[in-house]
XYZ file of C-alpha atoms in Angstrom:
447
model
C 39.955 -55.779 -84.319
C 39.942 -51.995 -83.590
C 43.385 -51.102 -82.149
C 42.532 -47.341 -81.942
C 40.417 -46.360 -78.631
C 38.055 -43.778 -79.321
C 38.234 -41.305 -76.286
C 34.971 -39.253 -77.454
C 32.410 -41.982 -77.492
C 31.127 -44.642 -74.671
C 31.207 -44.965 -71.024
C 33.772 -42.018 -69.662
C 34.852 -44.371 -66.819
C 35.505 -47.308 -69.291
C 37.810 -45.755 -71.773
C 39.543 -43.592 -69.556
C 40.521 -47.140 -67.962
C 41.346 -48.773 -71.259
C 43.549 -46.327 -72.072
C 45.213 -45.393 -68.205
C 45.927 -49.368 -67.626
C 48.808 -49.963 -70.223
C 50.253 -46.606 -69.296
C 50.354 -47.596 -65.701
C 52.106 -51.069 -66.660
C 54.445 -49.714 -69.205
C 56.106 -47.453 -66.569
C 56.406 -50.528 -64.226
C 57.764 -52.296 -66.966
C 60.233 -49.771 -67.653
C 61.154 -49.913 -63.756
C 61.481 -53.692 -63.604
C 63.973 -53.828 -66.817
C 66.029 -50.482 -65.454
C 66.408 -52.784 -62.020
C 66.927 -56.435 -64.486
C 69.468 -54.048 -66.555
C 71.496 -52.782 -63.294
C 71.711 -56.412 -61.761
C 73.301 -57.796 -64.952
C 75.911 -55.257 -65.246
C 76.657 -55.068 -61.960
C 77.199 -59.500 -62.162
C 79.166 -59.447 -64.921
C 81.343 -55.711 -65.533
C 81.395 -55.218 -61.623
C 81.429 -52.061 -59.408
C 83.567 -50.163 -62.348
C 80.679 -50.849 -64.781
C 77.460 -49.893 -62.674
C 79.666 -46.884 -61.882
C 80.269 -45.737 -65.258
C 76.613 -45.980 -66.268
C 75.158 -43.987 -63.216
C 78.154 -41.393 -63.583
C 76.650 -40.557 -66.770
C 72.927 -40.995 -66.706
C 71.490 -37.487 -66.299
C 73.242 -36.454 -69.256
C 70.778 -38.452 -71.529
C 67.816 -36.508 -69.596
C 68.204 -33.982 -71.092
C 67.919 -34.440 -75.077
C 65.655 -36.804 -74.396
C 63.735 -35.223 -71.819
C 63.323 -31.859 -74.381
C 62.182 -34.167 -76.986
C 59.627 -36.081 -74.968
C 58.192 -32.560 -74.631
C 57.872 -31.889 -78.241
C 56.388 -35.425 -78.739
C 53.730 -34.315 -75.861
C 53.522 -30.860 -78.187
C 52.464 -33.312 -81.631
C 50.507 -36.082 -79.361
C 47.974 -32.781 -77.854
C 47.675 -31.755 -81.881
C 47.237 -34.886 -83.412
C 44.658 -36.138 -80.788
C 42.450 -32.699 -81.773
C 42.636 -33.808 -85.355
C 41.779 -37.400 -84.890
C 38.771 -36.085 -82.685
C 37.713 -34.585 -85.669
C 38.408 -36.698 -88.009
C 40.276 -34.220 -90.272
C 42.283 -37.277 -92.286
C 44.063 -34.350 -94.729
C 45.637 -32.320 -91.641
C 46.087 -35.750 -89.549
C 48.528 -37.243 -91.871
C 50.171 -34.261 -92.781
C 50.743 -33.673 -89.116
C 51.907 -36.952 -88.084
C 54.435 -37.181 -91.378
C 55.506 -33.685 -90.172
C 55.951 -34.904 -86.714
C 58.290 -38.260 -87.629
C 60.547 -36.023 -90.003
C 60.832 -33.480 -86.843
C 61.680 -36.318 -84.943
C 64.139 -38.400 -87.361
C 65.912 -34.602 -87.878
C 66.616 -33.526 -84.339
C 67.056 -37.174 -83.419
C 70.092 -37.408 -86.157
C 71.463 -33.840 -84.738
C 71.788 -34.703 -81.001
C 73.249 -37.910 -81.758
C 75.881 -35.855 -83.633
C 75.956 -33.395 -80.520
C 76.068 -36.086 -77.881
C 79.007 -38.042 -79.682
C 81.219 -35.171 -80.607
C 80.900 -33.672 -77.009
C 80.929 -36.304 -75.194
C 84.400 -35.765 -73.439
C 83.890 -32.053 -72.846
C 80.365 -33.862 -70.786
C 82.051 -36.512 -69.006
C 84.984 -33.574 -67.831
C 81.463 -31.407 -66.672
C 80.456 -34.559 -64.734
C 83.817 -34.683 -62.958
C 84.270 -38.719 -64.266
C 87.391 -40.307 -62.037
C 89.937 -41.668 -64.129
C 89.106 -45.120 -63.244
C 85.936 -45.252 -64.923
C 86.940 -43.209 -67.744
C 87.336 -45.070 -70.802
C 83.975 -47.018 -70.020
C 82.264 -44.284 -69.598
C 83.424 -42.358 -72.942
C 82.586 -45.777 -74.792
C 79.418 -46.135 -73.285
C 78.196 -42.468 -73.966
C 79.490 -42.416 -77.493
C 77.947 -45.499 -78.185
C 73.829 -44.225 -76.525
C 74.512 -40.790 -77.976
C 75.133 -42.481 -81.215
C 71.926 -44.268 -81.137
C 69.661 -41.662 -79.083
C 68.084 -41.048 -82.375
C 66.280 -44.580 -81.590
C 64.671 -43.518 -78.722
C 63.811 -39.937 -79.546
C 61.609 -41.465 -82.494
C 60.352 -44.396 -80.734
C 59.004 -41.766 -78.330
C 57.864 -39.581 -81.037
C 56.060 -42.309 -82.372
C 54.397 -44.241 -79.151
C 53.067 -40.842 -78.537
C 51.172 -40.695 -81.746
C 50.128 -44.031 -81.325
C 48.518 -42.782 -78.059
C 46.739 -39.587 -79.501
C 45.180 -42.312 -81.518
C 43.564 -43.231 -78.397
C 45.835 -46.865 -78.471
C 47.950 -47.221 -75.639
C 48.060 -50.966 -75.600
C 50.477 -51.181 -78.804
C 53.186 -49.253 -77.298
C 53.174 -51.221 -74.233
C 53.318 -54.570 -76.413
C 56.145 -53.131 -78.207
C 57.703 -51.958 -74.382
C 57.588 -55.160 -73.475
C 59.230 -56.882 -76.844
C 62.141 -54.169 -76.692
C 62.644 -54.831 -72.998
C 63.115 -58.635 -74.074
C 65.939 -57.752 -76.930
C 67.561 -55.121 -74.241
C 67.889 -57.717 -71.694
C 69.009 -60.893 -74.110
C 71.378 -58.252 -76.071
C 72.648 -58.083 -72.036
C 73.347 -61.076 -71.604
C 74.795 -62.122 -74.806
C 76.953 -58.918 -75.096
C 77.834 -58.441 -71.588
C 77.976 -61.975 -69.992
C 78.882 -64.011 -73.612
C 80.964 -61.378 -75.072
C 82.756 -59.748 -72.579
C 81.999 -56.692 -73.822
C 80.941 -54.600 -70.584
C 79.020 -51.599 -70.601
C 79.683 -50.785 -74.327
C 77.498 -54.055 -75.085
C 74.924 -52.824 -72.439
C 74.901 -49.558 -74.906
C 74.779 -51.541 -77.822
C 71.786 -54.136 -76.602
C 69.522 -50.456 -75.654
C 70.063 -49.221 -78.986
C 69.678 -52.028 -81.062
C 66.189 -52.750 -79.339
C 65.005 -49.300 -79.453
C 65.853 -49.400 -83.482
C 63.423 -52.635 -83.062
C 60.912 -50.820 -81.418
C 60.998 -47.722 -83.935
C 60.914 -50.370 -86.769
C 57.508 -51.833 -84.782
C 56.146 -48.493 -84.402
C 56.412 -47.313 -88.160
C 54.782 -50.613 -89.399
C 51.613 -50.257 -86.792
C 51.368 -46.532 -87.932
C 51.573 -47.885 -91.551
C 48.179 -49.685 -90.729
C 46.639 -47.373 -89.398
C 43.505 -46.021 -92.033
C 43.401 -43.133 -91.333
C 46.608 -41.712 -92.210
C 47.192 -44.422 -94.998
C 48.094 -42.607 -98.422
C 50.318 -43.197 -101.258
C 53.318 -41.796 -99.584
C 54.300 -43.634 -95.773
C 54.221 -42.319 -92.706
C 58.128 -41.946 -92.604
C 58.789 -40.086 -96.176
C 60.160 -36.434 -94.943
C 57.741 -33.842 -95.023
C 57.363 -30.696 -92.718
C 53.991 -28.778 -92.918
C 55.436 -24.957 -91.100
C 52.034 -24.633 -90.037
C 51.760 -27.703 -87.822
C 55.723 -27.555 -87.068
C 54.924 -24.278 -85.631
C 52.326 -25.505 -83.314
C 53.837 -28.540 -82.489
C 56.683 -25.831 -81.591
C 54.612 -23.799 -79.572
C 53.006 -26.658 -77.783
C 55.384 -28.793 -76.779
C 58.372 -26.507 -76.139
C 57.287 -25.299 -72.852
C 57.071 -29.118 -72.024
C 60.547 -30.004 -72.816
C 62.445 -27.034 -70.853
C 60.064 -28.510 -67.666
C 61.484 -31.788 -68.562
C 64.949 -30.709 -68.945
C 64.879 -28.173 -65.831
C 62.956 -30.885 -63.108
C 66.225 -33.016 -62.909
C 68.360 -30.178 -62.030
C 65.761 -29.137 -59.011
C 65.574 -32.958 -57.822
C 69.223 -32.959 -57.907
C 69.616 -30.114 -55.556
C 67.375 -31.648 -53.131
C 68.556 -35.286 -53.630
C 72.362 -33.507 -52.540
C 70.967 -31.924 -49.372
C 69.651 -35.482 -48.699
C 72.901 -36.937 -49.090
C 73.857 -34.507 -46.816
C 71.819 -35.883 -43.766
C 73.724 -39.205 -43.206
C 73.765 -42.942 -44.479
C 70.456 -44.133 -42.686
C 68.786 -41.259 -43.897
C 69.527 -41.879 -47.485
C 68.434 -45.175 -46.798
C 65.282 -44.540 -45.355
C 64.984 -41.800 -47.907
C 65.206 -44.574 -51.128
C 63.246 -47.088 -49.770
C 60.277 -44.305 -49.298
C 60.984 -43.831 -53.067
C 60.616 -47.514 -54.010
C 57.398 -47.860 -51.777
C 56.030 -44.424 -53.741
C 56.507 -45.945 -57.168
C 53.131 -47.038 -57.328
C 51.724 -43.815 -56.079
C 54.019 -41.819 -59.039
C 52.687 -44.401 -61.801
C 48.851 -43.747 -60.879
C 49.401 -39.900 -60.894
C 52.075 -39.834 -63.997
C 50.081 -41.913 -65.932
C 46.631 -40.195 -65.526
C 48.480 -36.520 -67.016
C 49.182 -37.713 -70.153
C 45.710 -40.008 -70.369
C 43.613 -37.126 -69.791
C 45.680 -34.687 -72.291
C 44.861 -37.419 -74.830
C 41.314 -37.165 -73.727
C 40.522 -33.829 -73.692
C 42.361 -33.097 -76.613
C 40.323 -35.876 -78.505
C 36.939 -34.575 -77.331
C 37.778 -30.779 -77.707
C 38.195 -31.712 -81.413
C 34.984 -33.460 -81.462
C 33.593 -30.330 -79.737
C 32.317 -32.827 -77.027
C 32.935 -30.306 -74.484
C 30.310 -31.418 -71.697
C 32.108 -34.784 -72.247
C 35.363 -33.041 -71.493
C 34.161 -31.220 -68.319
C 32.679 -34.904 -67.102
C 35.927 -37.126 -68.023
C 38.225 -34.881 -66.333
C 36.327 -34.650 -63.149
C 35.948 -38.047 -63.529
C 39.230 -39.139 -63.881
C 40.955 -36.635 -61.061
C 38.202 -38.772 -58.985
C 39.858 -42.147 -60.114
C 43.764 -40.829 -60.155
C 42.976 -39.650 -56.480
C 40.683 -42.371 -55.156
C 43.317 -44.672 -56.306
C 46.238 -42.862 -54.410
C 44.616 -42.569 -51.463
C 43.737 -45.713 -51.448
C 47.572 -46.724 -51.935
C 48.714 -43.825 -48.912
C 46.171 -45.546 -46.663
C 48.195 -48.855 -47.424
C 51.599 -47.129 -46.814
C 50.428 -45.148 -43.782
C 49.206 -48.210 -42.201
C 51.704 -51.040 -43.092
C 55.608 -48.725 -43.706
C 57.076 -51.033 -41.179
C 56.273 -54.241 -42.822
C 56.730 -53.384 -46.351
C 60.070 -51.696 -45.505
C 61.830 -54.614 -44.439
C 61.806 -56.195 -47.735
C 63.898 -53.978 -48.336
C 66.401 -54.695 -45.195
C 68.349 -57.236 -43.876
C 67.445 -57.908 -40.333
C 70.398 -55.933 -38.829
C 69.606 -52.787 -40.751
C 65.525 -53.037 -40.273
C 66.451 -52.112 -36.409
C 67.679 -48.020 -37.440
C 66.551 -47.669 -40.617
C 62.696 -48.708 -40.367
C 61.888 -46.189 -37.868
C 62.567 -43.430 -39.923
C 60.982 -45.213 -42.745
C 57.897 -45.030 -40.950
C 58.664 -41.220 -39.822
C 58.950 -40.381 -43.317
C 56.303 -42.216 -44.674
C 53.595 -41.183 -41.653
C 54.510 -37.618 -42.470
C 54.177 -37.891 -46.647
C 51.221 -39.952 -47.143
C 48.277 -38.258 -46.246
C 49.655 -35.252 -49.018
C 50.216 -37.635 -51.677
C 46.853 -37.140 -52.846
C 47.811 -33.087 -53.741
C 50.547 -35.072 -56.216
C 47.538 -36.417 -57.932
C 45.240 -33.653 -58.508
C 48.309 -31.328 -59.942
C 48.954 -34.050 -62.379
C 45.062 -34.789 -63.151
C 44.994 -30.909 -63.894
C 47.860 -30.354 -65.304
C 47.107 -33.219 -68.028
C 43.478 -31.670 -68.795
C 44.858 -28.073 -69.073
C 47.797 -29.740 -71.353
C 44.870 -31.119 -73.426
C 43.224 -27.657 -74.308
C 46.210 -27.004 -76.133
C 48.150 -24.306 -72.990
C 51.289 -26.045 -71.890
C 53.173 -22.546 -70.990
C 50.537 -21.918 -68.084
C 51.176 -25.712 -66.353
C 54.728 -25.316 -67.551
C 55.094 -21.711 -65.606
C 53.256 -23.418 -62.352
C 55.079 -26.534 -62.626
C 58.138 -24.619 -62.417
C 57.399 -22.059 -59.587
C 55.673 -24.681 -57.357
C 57.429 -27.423 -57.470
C 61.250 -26.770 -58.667
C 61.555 -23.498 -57.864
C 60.221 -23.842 -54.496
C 62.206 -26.863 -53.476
C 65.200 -25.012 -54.462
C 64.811 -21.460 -52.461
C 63.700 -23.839 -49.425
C 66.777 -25.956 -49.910
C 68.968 -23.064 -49.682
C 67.242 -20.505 -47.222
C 65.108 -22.614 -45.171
C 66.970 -26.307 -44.909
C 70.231 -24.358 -42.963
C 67.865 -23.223 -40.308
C 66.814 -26.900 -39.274
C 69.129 -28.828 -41.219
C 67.258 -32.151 -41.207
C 65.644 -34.804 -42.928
C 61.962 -33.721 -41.584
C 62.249 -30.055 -42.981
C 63.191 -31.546 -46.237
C 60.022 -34.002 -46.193
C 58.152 -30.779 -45.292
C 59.710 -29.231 -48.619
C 58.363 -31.408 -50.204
C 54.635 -31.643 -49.042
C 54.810 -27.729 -49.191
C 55.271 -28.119 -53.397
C 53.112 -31.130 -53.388
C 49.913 -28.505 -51.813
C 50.852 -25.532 -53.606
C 50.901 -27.691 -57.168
C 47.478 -29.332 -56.589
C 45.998 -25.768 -55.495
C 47.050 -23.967 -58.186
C 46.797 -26.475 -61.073
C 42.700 -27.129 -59.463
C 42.507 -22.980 -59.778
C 43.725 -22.917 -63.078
C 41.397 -25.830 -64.780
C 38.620 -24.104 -63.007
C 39.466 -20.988 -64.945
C 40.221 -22.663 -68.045
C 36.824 -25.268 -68.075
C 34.837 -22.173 -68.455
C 36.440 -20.939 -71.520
C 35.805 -24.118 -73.621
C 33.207 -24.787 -75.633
């Protein structure tokens, strides 16, 4: 059976949904096992473990946030050339895009471990926590190659139009991460160094999986494997040039979200409360939108190489109808029923102060959610035409920046949690204008 999904032929609505669906579930997958992952720390290495693994858990955003961006940079090119069928250039790329991978991978794990103590004195680690904490870091750092070429290569699998195989493999390595758990952590006694040890061990799996489904794929079968070293400077270059801009959004968003998430923590404990449990409800919303970028940069990207561009024109209006029928759809559910889904959250006791502002918050965010979705939508086609230093640029100005110069000039006029919500909405509107603007400028320069 076919594994690859062919983006430029058949019914628009049909692939677009073959491809979106195991996106969708391998971010809720990833969800679920960060959740399964937290609970069996926290039951077997305590208050002192979960502590030393959320001290530290930004830090690997950012290597591996920069990275995901160059794997977006070499999923946009490799998509074009398997739109077109170019075999020679495919293969080259993709060989060119593993060694990339394996190289930098190797060179932040060397980074991460020798620095590690001059990060965990940035982070301001107590004492307490310490000597966890610098055995759990040197331990993922070690490792982070792993999951910089697992990405590296899911993505390519994806540009291949097959997004079913890396959520197959998700779901294996999330099996190994949480057995490694419990036999390391709960058998072993070996705290959050075994949690460490069980991530990297099945992200080696997955890489392993990856290689030997790229392997059999035809058409970048040769006499030399995907993973013998070879770098093409041409496609480097472009890869460069493409995915760059990605990875200094990815690396730069945390920072902005951290700024506001501290000005949050700033409003009181039922606030924060209230605050995280409108996160949790959201997820779904965030998994439609995030997921429907990266399917219609694959897309686009796919049928620009073809030179299907009607076919691009119709899938991305098509799918920004889907990503934002769908998330209405979910605010309508949210707007409507906040109380009761909230208090799954609650014990009975807290549901009295903390649901009303649950319902506040939620009542005030979800008729804007849909703005979310059409900057994503947008930003994915405009991705897929090969410009990610345009969507980067607006990504930056409309959603980070603004949250930040709000945060600090507006937020000390009114100083509560409404104003920030209104932050918020305020980026959410200005994204989805300007990233609609842009594709309309950029749709009539194709083809």
């Amino acid at each position: 059976m076919k594994k690859q999904l062919d983006l430029t032929e058949g019914n628009i609505c049909k692939v677009l949904t073959a491809f979106l669906l195991p996106l969708i579930l391998g971010s809720l997958i990833q969800q679920l096992y960060t959740t399964a992952d937290a609970v069996i720390v926290g039951q077997f290495a305590g208050k002192t473990g979960l502590a030393a693994i959320d001290s530290v858990h930004t830090l690997f955003k950012f290597p591996l946030n920069f990275m995901s961006g160059l794997s977006a940079g070499a999923t946009i090119l490799i998509s074009g050339f398997y739109g077109s069928k170019d075999q020679k250039s495919l293969h080259c790329c993709v060989r060119t895009a593993n060694s990339l991978a394996l190289i930098l991978g190797i060179l932040c794990s060397i980074v991460g471990v020798i620095l590690t103590p001059q990060l965990l004195h940035i982070m301001i680690v107590p004492e307490d926590i310490y000597p966890q904490t610098l055995a759990y870091c040197r331990i993922y750092f070690g490792g982070i190659w792993s999951l910089i070429l697992y990405n590296m290569n899911a993505g390519i699998l994806r540009a291949f139009g097959d997004s079913k195989r890396p959520l197959y493999i998700l779901v294996l390595s999330s099996f190994f991460n949480i057995a490694g758990d419990f036999l390391l952590i709960g058998l072993f006694d070996l705290g959050v160094q075994g949690a460490a040890i069980a991530t990297v061990f099945a992200q080696t799996i997955s890489v392993i999986c990856t290689y030997w489904m790229l392997s059999k794929t035809e058409l970048i079968q040769s006499e030399k494997p995907v993973w013998h070293l070879h770098f093409c400077f041409e496609h480097m270059s472009r890869m460069i040039r493409i995915g760059l801009p990605l990875g200094l959004q990815g690396m730069l968003f945390p920072i902005a979200n951290s700024i506001v998430q501290a000005s949050v923590n700033g409003m009181g404990t039922d606030s924060i409360a209230a605050w995280g449990i409108c996160d949790k409800m959201n997820m779904l919303i965030w998994l439609i939108s995030d997921a429907m970028s990266p399917a219609l940069t694959t897309y686009t990207a796919q049928n620009i190489g073809a030179q299907k561009y009607t076919r691009v024109k119709q899938g991305n209006f098509l799918g920004a109808a889907m990503s934002c029928g769908s998330v209405l759809l979910v605010s309508l559910i949210l707007y409507l029923g906040a109380d009761l889904i909230g208090q799954w959250f609650l014990s009975t006791a807290d549901s009295k102060t903390i649901i009303p502002l649950v319902v506040r918050y939620t009542h005030m965010m979800a008729p804007f959610f849909v703005f979310y979705a059409i900057a994503e939508a947008c930003s994915g086609a405009c991705c897929g035409m090969g410009d990610t230093l345009r969507p980067m640029i607006v990504t930056l100005l409309t959603i980070c920046l603004l949250r930040v110069v709000c945060i600090l000039f507006i937020l000390p006029l009114y100083h509560t949690m409404e104003c920030i919500i209104n932050i918020y909405i305020a980026s959410w509107i200005a994204a989805g204008l300007s990233f609609f603007v842009m594709y309309l400028w950029k749709q009539k320069n194709i083809g």
